[in-house]
Tab-separated table of C-alpha atoms and ligand atoms in Angstrom:
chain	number	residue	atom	x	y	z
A	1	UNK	CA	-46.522	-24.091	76.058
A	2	UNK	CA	-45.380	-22.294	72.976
A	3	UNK	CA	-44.731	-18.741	73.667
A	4	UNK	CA	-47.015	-16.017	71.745
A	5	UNK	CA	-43.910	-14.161	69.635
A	6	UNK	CA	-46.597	-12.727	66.453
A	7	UNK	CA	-45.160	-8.786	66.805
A	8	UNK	CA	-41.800	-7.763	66.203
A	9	UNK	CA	-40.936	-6.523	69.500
A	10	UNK	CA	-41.646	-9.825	71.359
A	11	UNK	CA	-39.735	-11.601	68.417
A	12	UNK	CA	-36.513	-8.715	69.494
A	13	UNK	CA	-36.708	-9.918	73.140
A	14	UNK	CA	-37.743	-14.003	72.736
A	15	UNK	CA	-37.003	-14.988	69.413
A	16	UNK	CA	-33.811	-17.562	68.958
A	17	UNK	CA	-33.628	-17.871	73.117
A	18	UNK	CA	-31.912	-20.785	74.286
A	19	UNK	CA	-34.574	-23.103	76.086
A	20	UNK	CA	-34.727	-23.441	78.449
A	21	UNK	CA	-32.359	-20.792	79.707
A	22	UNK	CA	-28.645	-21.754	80.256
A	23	UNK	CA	-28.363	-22.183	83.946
A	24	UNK	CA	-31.377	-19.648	84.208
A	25	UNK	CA	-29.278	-16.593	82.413
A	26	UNK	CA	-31.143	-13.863	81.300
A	27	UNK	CA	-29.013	-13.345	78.815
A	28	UNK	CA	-27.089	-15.495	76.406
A	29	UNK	CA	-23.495	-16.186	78.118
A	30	UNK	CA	-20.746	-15.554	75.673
A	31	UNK	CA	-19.678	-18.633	74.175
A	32	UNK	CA	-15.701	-17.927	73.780
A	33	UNK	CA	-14.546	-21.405	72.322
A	34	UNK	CA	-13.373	-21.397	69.272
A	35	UNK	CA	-13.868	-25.199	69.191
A	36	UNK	CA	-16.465	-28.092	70.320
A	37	UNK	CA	-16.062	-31.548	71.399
A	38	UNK	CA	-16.615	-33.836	68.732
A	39	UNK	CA	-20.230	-35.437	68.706
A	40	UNK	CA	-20.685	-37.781	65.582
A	41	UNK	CA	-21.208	-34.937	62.873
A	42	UNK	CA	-20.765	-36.122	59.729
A	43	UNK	CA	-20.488	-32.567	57.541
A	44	UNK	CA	-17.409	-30.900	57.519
A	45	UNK	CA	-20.212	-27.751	58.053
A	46	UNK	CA	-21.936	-29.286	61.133
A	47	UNK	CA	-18.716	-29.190	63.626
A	48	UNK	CA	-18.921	-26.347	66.073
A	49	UNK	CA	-16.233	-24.172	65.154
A	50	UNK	CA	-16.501	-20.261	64.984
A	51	UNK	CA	-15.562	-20.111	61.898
A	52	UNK	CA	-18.426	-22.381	60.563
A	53	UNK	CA	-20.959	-19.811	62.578
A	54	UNK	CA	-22.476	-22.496	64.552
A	55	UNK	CA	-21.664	-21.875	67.618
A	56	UNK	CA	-24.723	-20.959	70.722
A	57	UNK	CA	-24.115	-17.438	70.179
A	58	UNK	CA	-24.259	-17.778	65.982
A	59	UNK	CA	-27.277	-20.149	66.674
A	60	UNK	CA	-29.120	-17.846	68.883
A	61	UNK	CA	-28.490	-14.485	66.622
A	62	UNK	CA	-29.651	-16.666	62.904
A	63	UNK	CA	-33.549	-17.832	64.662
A	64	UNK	CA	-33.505	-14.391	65.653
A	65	UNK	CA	-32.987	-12.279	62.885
A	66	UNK	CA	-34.914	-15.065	60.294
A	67	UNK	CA	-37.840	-14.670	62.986
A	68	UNK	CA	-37.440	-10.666	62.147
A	69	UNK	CA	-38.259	-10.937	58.407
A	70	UNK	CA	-40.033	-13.904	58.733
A	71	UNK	CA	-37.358	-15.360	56.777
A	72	UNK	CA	-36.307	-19.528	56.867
A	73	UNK	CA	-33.476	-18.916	57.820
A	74	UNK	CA	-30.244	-16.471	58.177
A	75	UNK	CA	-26.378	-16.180	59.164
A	76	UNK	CA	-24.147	-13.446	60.454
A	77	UNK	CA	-20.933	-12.352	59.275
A	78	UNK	CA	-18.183	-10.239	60.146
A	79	UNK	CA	-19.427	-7.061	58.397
A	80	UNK	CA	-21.831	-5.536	55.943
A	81	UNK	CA	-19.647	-6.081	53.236
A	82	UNK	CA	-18.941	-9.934	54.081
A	83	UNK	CA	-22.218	-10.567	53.807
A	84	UNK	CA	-22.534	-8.611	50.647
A	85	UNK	CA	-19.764	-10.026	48.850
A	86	UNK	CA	-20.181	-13.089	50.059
A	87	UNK	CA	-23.828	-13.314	48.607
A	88	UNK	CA	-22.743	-12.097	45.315
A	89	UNK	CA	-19.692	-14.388	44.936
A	90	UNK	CA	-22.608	-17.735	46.095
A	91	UNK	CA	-24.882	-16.509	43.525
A	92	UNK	CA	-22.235	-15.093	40.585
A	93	UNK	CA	-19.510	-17.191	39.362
A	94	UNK	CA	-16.803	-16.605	35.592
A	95	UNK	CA	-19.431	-15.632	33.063
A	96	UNK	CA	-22.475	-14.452	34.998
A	97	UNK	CA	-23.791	-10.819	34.656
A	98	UNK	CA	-26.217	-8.664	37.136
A	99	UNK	CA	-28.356	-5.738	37.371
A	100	UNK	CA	-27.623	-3.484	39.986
A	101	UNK	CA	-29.211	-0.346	41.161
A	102	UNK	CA	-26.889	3.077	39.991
A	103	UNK	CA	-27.200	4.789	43.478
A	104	UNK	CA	-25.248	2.475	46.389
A	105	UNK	CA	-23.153	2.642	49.077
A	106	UNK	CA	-19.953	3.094	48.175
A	107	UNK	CA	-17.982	0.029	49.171
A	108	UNK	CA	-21.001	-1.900	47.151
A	109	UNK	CA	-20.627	0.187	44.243
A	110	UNK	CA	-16.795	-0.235	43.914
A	111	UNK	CA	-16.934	-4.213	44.718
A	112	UNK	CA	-19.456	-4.036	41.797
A	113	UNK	CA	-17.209	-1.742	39.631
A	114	UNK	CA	-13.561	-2.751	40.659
A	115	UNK	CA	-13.432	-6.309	42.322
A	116	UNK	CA	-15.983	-8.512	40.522
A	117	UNK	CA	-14.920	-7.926	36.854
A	118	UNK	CA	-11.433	-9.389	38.367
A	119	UNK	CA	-13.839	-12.445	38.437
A	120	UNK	CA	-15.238	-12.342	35.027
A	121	UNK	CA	-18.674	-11.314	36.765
A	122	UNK	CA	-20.320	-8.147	35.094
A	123	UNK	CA	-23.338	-5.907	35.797
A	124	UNK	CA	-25.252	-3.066	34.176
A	125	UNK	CA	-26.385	-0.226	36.546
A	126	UNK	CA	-30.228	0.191	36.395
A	127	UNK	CA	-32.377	3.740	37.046
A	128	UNK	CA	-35.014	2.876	39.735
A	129	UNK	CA	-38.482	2.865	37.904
A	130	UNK	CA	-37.917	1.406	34.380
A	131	UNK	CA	-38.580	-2.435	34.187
A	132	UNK	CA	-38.477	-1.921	30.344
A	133	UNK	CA	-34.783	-0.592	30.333
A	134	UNK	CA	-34.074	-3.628	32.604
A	135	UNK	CA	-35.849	-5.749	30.448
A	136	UNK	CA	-33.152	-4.694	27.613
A	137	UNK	CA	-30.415	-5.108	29.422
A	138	UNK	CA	-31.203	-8.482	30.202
A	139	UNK	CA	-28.746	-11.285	28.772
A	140	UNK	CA	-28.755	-14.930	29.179
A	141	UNK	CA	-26.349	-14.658	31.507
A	142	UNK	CA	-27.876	-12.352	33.835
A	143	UNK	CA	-28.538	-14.329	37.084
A	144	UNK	CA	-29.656	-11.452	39.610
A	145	UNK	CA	-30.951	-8.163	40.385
A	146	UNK	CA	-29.489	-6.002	43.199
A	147	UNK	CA	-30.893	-2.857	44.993
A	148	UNK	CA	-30.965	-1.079	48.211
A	149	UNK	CA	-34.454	-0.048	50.450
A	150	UNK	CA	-33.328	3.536	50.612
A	151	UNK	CA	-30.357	4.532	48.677
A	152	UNK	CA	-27.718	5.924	50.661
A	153	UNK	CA	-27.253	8.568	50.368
A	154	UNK	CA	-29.934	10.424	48.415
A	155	UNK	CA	-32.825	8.489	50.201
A	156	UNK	CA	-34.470	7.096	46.966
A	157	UNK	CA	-37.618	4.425	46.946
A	158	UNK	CA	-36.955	2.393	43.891
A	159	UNK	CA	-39.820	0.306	42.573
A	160	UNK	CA	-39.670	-2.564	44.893
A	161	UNK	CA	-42.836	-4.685	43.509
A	162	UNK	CA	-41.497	-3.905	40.303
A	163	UNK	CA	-38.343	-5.292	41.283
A	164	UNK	CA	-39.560	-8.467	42.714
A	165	UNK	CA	-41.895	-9.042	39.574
A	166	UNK	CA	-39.487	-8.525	36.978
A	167	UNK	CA	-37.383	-11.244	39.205
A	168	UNK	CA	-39.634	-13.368	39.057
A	169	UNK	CA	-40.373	-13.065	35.243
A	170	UNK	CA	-36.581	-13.009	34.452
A	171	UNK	CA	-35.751	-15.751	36.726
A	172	UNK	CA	-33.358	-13.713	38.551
A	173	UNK	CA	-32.688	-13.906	42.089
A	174	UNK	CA	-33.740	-10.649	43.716
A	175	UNK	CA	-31.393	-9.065	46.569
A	176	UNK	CA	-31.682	-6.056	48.689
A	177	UNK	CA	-29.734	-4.149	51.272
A	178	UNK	CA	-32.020	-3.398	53.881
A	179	UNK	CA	-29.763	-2.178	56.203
A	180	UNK	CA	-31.414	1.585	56.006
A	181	UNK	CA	-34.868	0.671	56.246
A	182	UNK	CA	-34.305	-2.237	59.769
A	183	UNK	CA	-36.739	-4.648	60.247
A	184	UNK	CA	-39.241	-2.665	62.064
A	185	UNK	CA	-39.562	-0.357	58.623
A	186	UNK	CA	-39.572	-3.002	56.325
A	187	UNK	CA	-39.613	-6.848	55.668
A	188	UNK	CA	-38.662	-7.846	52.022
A	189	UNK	CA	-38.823	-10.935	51.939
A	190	UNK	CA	-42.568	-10.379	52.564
A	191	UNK	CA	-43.283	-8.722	49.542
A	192	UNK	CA	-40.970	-11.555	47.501
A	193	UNK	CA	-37.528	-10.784	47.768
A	194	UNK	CA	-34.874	-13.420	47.754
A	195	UNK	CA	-32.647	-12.187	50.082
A	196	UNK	CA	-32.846	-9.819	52.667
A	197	UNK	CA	-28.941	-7.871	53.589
A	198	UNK	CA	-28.161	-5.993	56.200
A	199	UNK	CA	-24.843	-4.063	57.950
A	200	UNK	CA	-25.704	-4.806	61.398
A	201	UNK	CA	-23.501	-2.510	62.184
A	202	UNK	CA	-25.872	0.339	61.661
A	203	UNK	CA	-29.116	0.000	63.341
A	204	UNK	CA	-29.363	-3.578	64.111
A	205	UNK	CA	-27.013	-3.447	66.423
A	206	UNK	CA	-27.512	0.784	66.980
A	207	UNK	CA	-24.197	1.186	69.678
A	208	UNK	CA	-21.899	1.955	66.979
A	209	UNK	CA	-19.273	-0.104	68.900
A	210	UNK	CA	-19.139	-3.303	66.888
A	211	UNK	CA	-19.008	-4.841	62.332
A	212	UNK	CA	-21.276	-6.762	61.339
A	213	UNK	CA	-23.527	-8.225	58.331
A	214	UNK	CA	-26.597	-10.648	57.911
A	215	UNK	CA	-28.082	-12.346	55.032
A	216	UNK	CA	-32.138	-13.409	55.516
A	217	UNK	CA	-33.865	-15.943	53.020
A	218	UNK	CA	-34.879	-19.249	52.789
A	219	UNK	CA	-33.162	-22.608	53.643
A	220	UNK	CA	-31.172	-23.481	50.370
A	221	UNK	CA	-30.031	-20.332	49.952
A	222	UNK	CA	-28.768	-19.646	53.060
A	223	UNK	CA	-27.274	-22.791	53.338
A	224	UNK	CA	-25.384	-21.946	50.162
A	225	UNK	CA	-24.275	-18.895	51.534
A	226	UNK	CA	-23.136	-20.186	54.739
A	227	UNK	CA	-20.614	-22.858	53.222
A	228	UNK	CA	-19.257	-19.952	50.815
A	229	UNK	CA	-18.630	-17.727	54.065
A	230	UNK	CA	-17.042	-20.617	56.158
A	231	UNK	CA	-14.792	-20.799	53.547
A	232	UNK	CA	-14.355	-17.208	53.066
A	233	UNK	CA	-13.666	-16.926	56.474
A	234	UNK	CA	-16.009	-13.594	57.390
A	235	UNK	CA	-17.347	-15.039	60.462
A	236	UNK	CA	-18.691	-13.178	63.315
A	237	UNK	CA	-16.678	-13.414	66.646
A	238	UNK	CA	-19.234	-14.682	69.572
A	239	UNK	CA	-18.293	-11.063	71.291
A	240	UNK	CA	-19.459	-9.487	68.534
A	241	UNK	CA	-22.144	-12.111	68.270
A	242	UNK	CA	-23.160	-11.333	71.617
A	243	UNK	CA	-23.139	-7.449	71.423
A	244	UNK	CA	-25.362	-7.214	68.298
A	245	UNK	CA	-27.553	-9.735	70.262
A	246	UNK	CA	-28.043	-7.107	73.499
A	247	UNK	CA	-28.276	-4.511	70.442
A	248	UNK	CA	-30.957	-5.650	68.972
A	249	UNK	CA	-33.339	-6.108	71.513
A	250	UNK	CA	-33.905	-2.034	71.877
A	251	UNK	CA	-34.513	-1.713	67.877
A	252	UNK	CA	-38.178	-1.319	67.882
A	253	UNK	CA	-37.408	1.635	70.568
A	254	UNK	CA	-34.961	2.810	69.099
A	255	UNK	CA	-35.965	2.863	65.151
A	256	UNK	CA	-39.554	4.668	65.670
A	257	UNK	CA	-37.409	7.213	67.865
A	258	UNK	CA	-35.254	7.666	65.029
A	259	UNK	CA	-38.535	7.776	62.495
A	260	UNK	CA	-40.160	10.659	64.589
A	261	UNK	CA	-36.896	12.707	65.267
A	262	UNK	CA	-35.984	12.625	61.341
A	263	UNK	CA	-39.287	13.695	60.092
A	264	UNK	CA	-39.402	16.460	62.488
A	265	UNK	CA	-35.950	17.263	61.169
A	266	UNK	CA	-36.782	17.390	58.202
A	267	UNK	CA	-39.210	19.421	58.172
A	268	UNK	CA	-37.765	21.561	59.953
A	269	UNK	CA	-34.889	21.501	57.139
A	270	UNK	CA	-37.069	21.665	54.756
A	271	UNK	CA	-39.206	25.007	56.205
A	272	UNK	CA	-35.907	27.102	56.096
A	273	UNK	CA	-34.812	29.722	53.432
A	274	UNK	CA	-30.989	28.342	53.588
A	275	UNK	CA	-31.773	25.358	52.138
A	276	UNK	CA	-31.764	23.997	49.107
A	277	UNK	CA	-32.953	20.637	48.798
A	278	UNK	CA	-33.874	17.771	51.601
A	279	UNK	CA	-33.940	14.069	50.613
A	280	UNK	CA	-36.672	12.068	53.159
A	281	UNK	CA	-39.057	10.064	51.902
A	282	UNK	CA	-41.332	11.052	55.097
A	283	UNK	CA	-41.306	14.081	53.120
A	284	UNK	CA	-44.115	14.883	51.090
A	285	UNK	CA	-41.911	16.689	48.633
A	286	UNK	CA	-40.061	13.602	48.337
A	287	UNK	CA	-40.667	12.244	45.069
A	288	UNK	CA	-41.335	8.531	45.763
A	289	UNK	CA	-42.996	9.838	49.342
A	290	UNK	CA	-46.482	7.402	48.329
A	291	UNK	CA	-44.036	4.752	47.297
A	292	UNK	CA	-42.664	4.568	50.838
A	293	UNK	CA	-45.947	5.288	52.610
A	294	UNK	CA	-47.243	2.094	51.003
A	295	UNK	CA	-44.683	-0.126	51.188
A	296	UNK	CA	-42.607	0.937	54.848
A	297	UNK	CA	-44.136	0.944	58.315
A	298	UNK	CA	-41.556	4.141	58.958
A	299	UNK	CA	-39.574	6.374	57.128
A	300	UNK	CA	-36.030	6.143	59.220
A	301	UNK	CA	-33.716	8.178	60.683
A	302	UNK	CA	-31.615	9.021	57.476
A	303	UNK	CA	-31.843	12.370	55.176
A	304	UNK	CA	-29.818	14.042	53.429
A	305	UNK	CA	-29.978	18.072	52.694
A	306	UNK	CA	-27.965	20.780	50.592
A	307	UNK	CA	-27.680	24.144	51.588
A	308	UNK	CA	-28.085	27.157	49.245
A	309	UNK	CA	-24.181	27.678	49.135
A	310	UNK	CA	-21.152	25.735	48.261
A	311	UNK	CA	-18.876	23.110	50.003
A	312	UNK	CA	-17.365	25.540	52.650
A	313	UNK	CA	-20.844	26.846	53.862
A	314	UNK	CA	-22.168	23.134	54.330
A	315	UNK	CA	-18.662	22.483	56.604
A	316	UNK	CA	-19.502	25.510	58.090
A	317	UNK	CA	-22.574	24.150	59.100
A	318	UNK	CA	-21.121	20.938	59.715
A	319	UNK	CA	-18.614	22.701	62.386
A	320	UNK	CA	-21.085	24.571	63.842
A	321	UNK	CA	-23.056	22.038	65.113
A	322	UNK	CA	-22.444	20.769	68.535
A	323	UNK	CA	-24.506	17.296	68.878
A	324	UNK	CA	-23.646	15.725	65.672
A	325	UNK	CA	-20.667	13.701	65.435
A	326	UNK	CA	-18.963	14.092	62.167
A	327	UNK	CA	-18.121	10.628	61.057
A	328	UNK	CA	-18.957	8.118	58.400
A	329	UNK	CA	-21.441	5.182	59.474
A	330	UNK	CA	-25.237	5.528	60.910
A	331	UNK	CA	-27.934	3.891	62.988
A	332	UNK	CA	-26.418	4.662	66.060
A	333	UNK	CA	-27.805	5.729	69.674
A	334	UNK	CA	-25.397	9.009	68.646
A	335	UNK	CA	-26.667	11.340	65.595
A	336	UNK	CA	-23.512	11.287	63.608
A	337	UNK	CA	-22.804	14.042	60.871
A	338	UNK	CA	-20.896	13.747	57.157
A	339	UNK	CA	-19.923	14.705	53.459
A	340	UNK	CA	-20.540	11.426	51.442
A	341	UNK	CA	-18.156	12.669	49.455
A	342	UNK	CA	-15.607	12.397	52.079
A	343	UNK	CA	-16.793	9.149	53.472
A	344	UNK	CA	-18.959	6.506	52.544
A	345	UNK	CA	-18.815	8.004	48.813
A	346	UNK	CA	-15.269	8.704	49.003
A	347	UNK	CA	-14.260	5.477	46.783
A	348	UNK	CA	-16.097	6.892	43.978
A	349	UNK	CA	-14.189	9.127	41.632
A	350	UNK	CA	-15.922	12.518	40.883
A	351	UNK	CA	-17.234	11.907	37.970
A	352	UNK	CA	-19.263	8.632	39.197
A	353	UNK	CA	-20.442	10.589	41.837
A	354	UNK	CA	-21.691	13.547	39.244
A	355	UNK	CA	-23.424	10.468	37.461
A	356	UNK	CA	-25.143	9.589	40.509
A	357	UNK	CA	-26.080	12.791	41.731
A	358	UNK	CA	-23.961	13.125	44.890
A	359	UNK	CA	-22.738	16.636	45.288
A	360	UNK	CA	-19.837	17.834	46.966
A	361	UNK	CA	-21.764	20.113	49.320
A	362	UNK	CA	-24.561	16.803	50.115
A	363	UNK	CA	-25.012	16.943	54.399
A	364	UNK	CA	-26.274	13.066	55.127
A	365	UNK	CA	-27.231	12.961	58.680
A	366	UNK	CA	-27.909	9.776	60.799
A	367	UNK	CA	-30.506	10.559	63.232
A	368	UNK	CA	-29.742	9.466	66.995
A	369	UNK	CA	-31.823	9.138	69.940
A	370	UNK	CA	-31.277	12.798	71.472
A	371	UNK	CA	-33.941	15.117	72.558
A	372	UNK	CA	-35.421	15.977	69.203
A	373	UNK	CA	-35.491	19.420	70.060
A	374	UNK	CA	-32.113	19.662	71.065
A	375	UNK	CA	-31.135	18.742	67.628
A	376	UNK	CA	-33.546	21.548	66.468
A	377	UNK	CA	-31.929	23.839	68.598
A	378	UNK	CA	-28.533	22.776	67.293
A	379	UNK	CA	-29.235	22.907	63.552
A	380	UNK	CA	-30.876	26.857	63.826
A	381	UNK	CA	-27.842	28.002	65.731
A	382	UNK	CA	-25.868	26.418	62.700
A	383	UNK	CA	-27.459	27.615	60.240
A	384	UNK	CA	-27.748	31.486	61.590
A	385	UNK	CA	-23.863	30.958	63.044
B	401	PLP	N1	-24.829	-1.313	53.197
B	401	PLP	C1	-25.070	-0.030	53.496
B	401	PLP	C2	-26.353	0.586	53.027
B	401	PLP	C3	-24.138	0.718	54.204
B	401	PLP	O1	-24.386	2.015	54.460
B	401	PLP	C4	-22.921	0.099	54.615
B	401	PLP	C5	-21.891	0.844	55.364
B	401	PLP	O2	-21.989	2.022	55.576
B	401	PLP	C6	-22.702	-1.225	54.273
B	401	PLP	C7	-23.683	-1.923	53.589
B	401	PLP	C8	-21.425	-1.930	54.666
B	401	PLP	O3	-21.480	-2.340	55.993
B	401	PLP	P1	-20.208	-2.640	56.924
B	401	PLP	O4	-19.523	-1.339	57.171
B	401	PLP	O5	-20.814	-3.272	58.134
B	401	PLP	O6	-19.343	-3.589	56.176
């Protein structure tokens, strides 16, 4: 009998499975060959090779995250960024122009800025919530539309429907990094996105210990993809494979942890006379707060705050903390602390950043799994210290 996988969290555990199990494991073995004996293929794409991300553990990890976002079909690669640039360089070739959002990670912004235009491929940045400036910067050549769930790192809801409409009217494909929102927050391909991206290095895999990216859509698509990333090269090692695999299976645990703990935080943040400003779209203050209500099942474990002071009080606070770690990335079981500025911002020059709206003082803070009020206990002794 078919098993009953209709929620998320039974899809985490028993989606992509081998069956039956291999030699009753539990859990996938770690398939560490790089090659497979010959059986009849015919596509230079169908031999099992690692580097063609077909091997058991590839297999396993693509049913399971397509089962996620009820997507056709997906493939891993060997980091956020692979998967980024890999999807941009399928769908963009000489010639071709994109919309992008103006607010996004910074290793996306400066592939968008300083690597494609090497390859004749340009873009306009769009503002969130204007279809008609879109609409004007449309050309004939403009094949795609690009934006991120939450923006990292000010935490803004663009107009998703809006996005996926004008897509649809433009003929554009429409692509979005999901990577801050997971699965268990949000599904785009449900409301008519494309193509779903993720660094599964954040919460996907949520250990901090390993690189990794994903690409969700349908068949063609990902197919495309695929044969642009085995020749790319950006595969996934089966390790790898097989840690974001074990990862994954805690992200429904781990992700509405992270949603409760951040609100909390932030309201805590947001309750206190030395601060400025707190970016959550849990928050009611949060400008596109209904926006994310409507269209996310959780608001995440990312914010981002200023305090009433310059750069040297908010590394103040940063140093005064105890539980935070201060280093770039997110998602992870650890909170982990930063400066944008001086990490995953760091690539833009000051003046992009200005344009953007990143300050220098901006605290972004990637909510672990801790004690909540531990972190509460942490952040007033920082703030009064
Ligand atoms: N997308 C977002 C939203 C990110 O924050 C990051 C990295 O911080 C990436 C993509 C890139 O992912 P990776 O570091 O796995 O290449």
């Amino acid at each position: 009998m078919e098993k009953i996988k209709r929620e998320i969290d039974t899809k985490l555990i028993h989606a992509g499975e081998p069956d039956p199990l291999i030699l009753g494991a539990v859990s996938i073995p770690i398939f560490q060959s790089s090659t497979f004996e010959y059986a009849g293929q015919e596509s230079y794409h169908d031999l099992r090779y690692i580097r063609l991300n077909n091997t058991p553990n590839h297999v396993a990890l693509h049913e399971k995250l397509a089962a996620l976002e009820n997507g056709e079909a997906s493939v891993v690669s060997g980091s956020g960024m692979a998967a980024i640039s890999t999807t941009l360089l399928t769908l963009l070739s000489s010639g071709d122009h994109f919309l992008a959002q103006d607010c996004l990670y910074g290793g996306t912004h400066d592939l968008i800025t300083k690597d494609l235009p090497a390859y004749g491929i340009s873009h306009d940045f769009i503002c969130g919530d204007d279809p008609d400036h879109w609409r004007r910067l449309v050309r004939p050549n403009t094949k795609a539309i690009y934006v991120e769930s939450i923006t990292n790192p000010l935490m803004q809801v663009v107009d998703l429907k809006a996005v996926v409409n004008f897509a649809r009217e433009q003929q554009l494909c429409s692509i979005i990094d999901n990577t801050f929102t997971s699965p268990i927050n949000f599904r785009p391909l449900e409301l008519g996105f494309d193509l779903s991206l993720h660094s599964c290095s954040k919460y996907l895999n949520g250990h901090s210990d390993i690189v990794a990216g994903a690409v969700i859509g349908g068949n063609e698509l990902i197919t495309k993809i695929t044969h642009k990333l085995n020749h790319l090269g950006g595969t996934l090692d089966p390790h790898a494979c097989f840690l974001l695999h074990r990862g994954m299976k805690t992200l429904g645990v781990r992700v509405r942890h992270q949603n409760s703990s951040a609100l909390q935080i932030a309201q805590f943040l947001e309750s206190r006379s030395e601060v400025e400003t707190v970016h959550y779209p849990g928050l009611a203050s949060h400008p596109q707060h209904h926006r994310a209500k409507e269209l996310f099942d959780g608001f995440g474990g990312m914010l981002s705050f200023e305090l009433k002071g310059d750069v040297a009080l908010a590394q103040r606070f940063i140093q005064n903390t105890t539980l935070p770690i201060c280093a770039p990335s997110l998602g992870g079981v650890e909170s982990l602390i930063t400066r944008p500025v001086t990490t995953s911002h760091a690539c833009l020059s000051p003046e992009e950043c200005k344009e953007v709206g990143i300050s220098e003082s901006l605290i972004r803070l990637s909510v672990g799994l801790e004690a909540t009020k531990d972190i509460l206990a942490d952040f007033e002794q920082a703030l009064s210290g």
